[in-house]
Short mmCIF file of C-alpha atoms in Angstrom, two decimals:
data_model
loop_
_atom_site.label_atom_id
_atom_site.label_comp_id
_atom_site.label_asym_id
_atom_site.label_seq_id
_atom_site.Cartn_x
_atom_site.Cartn_y
_atom_site.Cartn_z
CA UNK A 1 -63.69 -30.26 1.29
CA UNK A 2 -62.00 -32.05 4.20
CA UNK A 3 -64.81 -34.55 4.58
CA UNK A 4 -65.64 -33.27 8.07
CA UNK A 5 -68.91 -31.35 8.04
CA UNK A 6 -69.87 -28.79 10.64
CA UNK A 7 -73.18 -27.00 10.88
CA UNK A 8 -74.14 -24.27 11.16
CA UNK A 9 -71.27 -22.17 9.81
CA UNK A 10 -72.40 -19.08 11.68
CA UNK A 11 -74.58 -18.65 14.72
CA UNK A 12 -75.61 -15.46 16.50
CA UNK A 13 -77.47 -15.78 19.74
CA UNK A 14 -78.19 -13.88 22.94
CA UNK A 15 -76.65 -14.34 26.36
CA UNK A 16 -78.36 -16.99 28.44
CA UNK A 17 -79.44 -19.01 25.43
CA UNK A 18 -78.58 -22.58 24.47
CA UNK A 19 -77.20 -23.75 21.12
CA UNK A 20 -76.22 -27.04 19.54
CA UNK A 21 -73.33 -27.42 17.13
CA UNK A 22 -73.17 -30.45 14.88
CA UNK A 23 -70.25 -32.36 13.42
CA UNK A 24 -70.23 -35.23 10.95
CA UNK A 25 -66.84 -36.95 10.81
CA UNK A 26 -65.10 -38.27 7.71
CA UNK A 27 -66.46 -41.57 6.54
CA UNK A 28 -64.91 -44.34 8.60
CA UNK A 29 -63.47 -42.10 11.31
CA UNK A 30 -64.44 -43.15 14.82
CA UNK A 31 -62.93 -40.28 16.79
CA UNK A 32 -64.35 -36.79 17.08
CA UNK A 33 -62.57 -33.99 18.89
CA UNK A 34 -64.04 -30.61 19.74
CA UNK A 35 -61.90 -27.49 20.01
CA UNK A 36 -62.65 -23.88 20.88
CA UNK A 37 -60.65 -21.04 19.37
CA UNK A 38 -61.11 -17.53 20.71
CA UNK A 39 -59.13 -14.45 19.72
CA UNK A 40 -56.85 -14.38 22.74
CA UNK A 41 -56.38 -18.10 23.05
CA UNK A 42 -55.14 -20.79 20.74
CA UNK A 43 -57.09 -23.87 19.91
CA UNK A 44 -58.32 -25.26 23.21
CA UNK A 45 -59.25 -28.91 23.40
CA UNK A 46 -62.73 -29.44 24.82
CA UNK A 47 -63.67 -33.11 24.54
CA UNK A 48 -62.93 -36.32 22.63
CA UNK A 49 -65.35 -39.09 21.70
CA UNK A 50 -64.44 -42.44 20.25
CA UNK A 51 -67.10 -44.68 18.78
CA UNK A 52 -69.81 -43.20 20.96
CA UNK A 53 -67.89 -43.09 24.20
CA UNK A 54 -66.28 -40.13 25.90
CA UNK A 55 -62.51 -40.62 25.90
CA UNK A 56 -61.05 -37.42 27.31
CA UNK A 57 -62.06 -34.03 28.58
CA UNK A 58 -60.05 -30.89 28.25
CA UNK A 59 -60.97 -27.36 29.26
CA UNK A 60 -64.69 -27.86 28.88
CA UNK A 61 -67.01 -25.81 31.03
CA UNK A 62 -69.80 -27.47 32.98
CA UNK A 63 -72.27 -25.45 30.88
CA UNK A 64 -71.03 -27.34 27.83
CA UNK A 65 -71.74 -30.95 27.00
CA UNK A 66 -71.31 -33.23 24.03
CA UNK A 67 -72.28 -36.62 22.75
CA UNK A 68 -71.55 -38.90 19.84
CA UNK A 69 -74.40 -40.80 18.29
CA UNK A 70 -74.51 -44.34 16.83
CA UNK A 71 -74.04 -42.93 13.33
CA UNK A 72 -70.86 -41.27 14.70
CA UNK A 73 -71.96 -37.68 14.26
CA UNK A 74 -71.40 -35.54 17.31
CA UNK A 75 -73.14 -32.60 18.88
CA UNK A 76 -71.72 -29.96 21.20
CA UNK A 77 -74.30 -28.31 23.42
CA UNK A 78 -73.53 -24.90 24.88
CA UNK A 79 -75.93 -23.52 27.47
CA UNK A 80 -76.35 -20.36 29.56
CA UNK A 81 -74.23 -18.64 26.98
CA UNK A 82 -72.00 -15.75 27.96
CA UNK A 83 -70.29 -13.12 25.85
CA UNK A 84 -66.99 -14.87 26.43
CA UNK A 85 -68.25 -17.99 24.72
CA UNK A 86 -68.04 -16.19 21.39
CA UNK A 87 -65.47 -18.15 19.43
CA UNK A 88 -64.81 -20.48 16.55
CA UNK A 89 -65.68 -24.05 17.42
CA UNK A 90 -63.94 -26.73 15.40
CA UNK A 91 -64.39 -30.41 15.33
CA UNK A 92 -61.78 -32.79 13.99
CA UNK A 93 -62.07 -36.46 13.21
CA UNK A 94 -59.51 -39.19 12.95
CA UNK A 95 -59.41 -42.87 12.22
CA UNK A 96 -57.64 -45.61 14.07
CA UNK A 97 -54.03 -46.60 13.74
CA UNK A 98 -51.81 -44.33 11.74
CA UNK A 99 -54.20 -41.44 11.18
CA UNK A 100 -52.82 -39.30 13.96
CA UNK A 101 -53.18 -35.85 12.52
CA UNK A 102 -56.93 -35.55 12.48
CA UNK A 103 -58.85 -33.59 9.88
CA UNK A 104 -60.63 -30.42 10.83
CA UNK A 105 -64.03 -29.23 9.78
CA UNK A 106 -64.52 -25.65 8.65
CA UNK A 107 -65.82 -24.60 12.03
CA UNK A 108 -68.84 -22.87 13.51
CA UNK A 109 -68.45 -19.21 14.35
CA UNK A 110 -70.54 -18.48 17.43
CA UNK A 111 -71.30 -14.90 18.35
CA UNK A 112 -73.04 -14.25 21.64
CA UNK A 113 -74.59 -10.78 21.91
CA UNK B 1 -48.22 -29.87 32.99
CA UNK B 2 -48.47 -29.00 29.35
CA UNK B 3 -47.07 -25.89 27.76
CA UNK B 4 -46.27 -24.98 24.20
CA UNK B 5 -44.52 -21.73 23.32
CA UNK B 6 -44.05 -20.13 19.95
CA UNK B 7 -43.52 -16.51 18.88
CA UNK B 8 -46.68 -14.47 18.43
CA UNK B 9 -45.76 -12.75 15.19
CA UNK B 10 -43.13 -12.86 12.49
CA UNK B 11 -42.62 -10.93 9.28
CA UNK B 12 -40.68 -11.83 6.16
CA UNK B 13 -40.44 -10.90 2.50
CA UNK B 14 -41.31 -12.88 -0.59
CA UNK B 15 -38.64 -15.33 -1.63
CA UNK B 16 -37.03 -15.40 1.80
CA UNK B 17 -36.65 -18.24 4.29
CA UNK B 18 -38.28 -18.11 7.71
CA UNK B 19 -37.94 -20.40 10.72
CA UNK B 20 -40.73 -20.62 13.28
CA UNK B 21 -39.62 -22.10 16.58
CA UNK B 22 -41.67 -24.03 19.08
CA UNK B 23 -40.76 -25.31 22.52
CA UNK B 24 -42.94 -27.74 24.37
CA UNK B 25 -43.34 -29.29 27.78
CA UNK B 26 -45.89 -32.05 27.94
CA UNK B 27 -46.52 -34.90 30.33
CA UNK B 28 -45.70 -37.72 28.01
CA UNK B 29 -44.87 -36.97 24.42
CA UNK B 30 -45.72 -38.83 21.25
CA UNK B 31 -45.15 -36.44 18.40
CA UNK B 32 -45.15 -32.85 17.19
CA UNK B 33 -47.47 -31.44 14.55
CA UNK B 34 -47.48 -28.25 12.53
CA UNK B 35 -50.64 -26.79 11.04
CA UNK B 36 -51.31 -23.79 8.85
CA UNK B 37 -54.41 -21.72 9.49
CA UNK B 38 -55.67 -18.83 7.40
CA UNK B 39 -57.89 -16.36 9.23
CA UNK B 40 -61.33 -17.75 9.91
CA UNK B 41 -60.55 -21.09 8.28
CA UNK B 42 -59.81 -24.58 9.53
CA UNK B 43 -56.26 -25.60 10.40
CA UNK B 44 -54.67 -27.70 7.68
CA UNK B 45 -52.01 -30.29 8.41
CA UNK B 46 -48.46 -29.49 7.34
CA UNK B 47 -46.14 -31.95 9.04
CA UNK B 48 -45.65 -34.48 11.79
CA UNK B 49 -42.41 -35.42 13.56
CA UNK B 50 -42.10 -38.30 15.96
CA UNK B 51 -38.36 -38.99 15.62
CA UNK B 52 -35.52 -36.53 16.01
CA UNK B 53 -34.42 -34.90 12.82
CA UNK B 54 -35.61 -33.03 9.80
CA UNK B 55 -38.63 -33.92 7.68
CA UNK B 56 -38.74 -32.19 4.31
CA UNK B 57 -41.86 -31.64 2.23
CA UNK B 58 -41.36 -29.35 -0.69
CA UNK B 59 -40.95 -25.76 0.49
CA UNK B 60 -41.75 -26.75 4.08
CA UNK B 61 -39.51 -28.64 6.48
CA UNK B 62 -39.95 -29.47 10.13
CA UNK B 63 -37.37 -30.40 12.73
CA UNK B 64 -37.69 -32.08 16.09
CA UNK B 65 -35.35 -32.54 19.04
CA UNK B 66 -37.08 -34.65 21.68
CA UNK B 67 -34.29 -34.21 24.21
CA UNK B 68 -34.56 -30.42 24.00
CA UNK B 69 -38.35 -30.23 23.69
CA UNK B 70 -37.86 -28.15 20.58
CA UNK B 71 -39.17 -28.03 17.06
CA UNK B 72 -39.10 -25.63 14.18
CA UNK B 73 -40.94 -25.16 10.92
CA UNK B 74 -38.84 -23.89 8.03
CA UNK B 75 -40.55 -22.22 5.10
CA UNK B 76 -38.49 -21.57 1.98
CA UNK B 77 -39.14 -19.42 -1.08
CA UNK B 78 -41.87 -17.57 0.75
CA UNK B 79 -44.96 -16.57 -1.17
CA UNK B 80 -47.66 -14.07 -0.28
CA UNK B 81 -50.10 -16.93 0.18
CA UNK B 82 -47.93 -18.23 3.04
CA UNK B 83 -49.22 -15.35 5.17
CA UNK B 84 -51.14 -17.25 7.83
CA UNK B 85 -51.00 -18.49 11.38
CA UNK B 86 -48.75 -21.49 12.01
CA UNK B 87 -49.76 -23.72 14.89
CA UNK B 88 -47.44 -26.03 16.76
CA UNK B 89 -49.21 -28.93 18.48
CA UNK B 90 -48.06 -31.84 20.59
CA UNK B 91 -49.67 -35.19 21.15
CA UNK B 92 -48.87 -37.15 24.26
CA UNK B 93 -50.34 -40.37 22.99
CA UNK B 94 -51.45 -41.63 19.61
CA UNK B 95 -55.17 -41.13 19.14
CA UNK B 96 -55.50 -38.47 21.79
CA UNK B 97 -56.28 -34.80 21.41
CA UNK B 98 -53.59 -32.36 20.41
CA UNK B 99 -52.33 -29.60 22.66
CA UNK B 100 -51.87 -26.47 20.57
CA UNK B 101 -49.67 -23.45 20.99
CA UNK B 102 -51.27 -20.06 20.44
CA UNK B 103 -49.89 -19.86 16.94
CA UNK B 104 -47.41 -17.66 15.11
CA UNK B 105 -48.89 -15.13 12.70
CA UNK B 106 -46.59 -14.85 9.70
CA UNK B 107 -46.90 -11.83 7.42
CA UNK B 108 -45.19 -12.05 4.06
CA UNK B 109 -44.65 -8.80 2.20
CA UNK B 110 -43.48 -8.07 -1.32
#
């Protein structure tokens, strides 16, 4: 157990629908990063939150949004889903200072049918 | 721009040594990470290099040359359980997101 909790582990939904993925970081970690991993691509950085504020955006589609709440858990919202959004979605958390590597959660496998 | 290249696949036999290379081009560079990822699982941290040279950790070692934009991961005494994808990732600033390569799938056979 890495200490980073992602729910749900699996999600199957239809095109056009909206889903919410949840991530609880390790205790004490202020940063949450979201990544998407599809078969033909590596891990693609989507967005980074630090202590409730958005810090950086990567290749995140406009149909996707995220937020980090006061208790530091984060949610990634995916809307108007397309078949190509099927992927593994990982979140990673890290603390301040020397914790540079980040710790990954076990991921949410999203299948859009 | 940011670009990280590593071979797509490699094969090796049990007990052998394998070197997985990674070249990177990033705007600003802080350090180079290696992760191991088994299919369908989360990446797990293997090593981090910020200075030039070799970092050794048991059967795994990682090397970095900042001037050449080059790193490698060396795996010794290969075991079947080492069959996995190995991800090279660069950070351009401490505390920022990592930029990952597409990963090298290593298959270890007996």
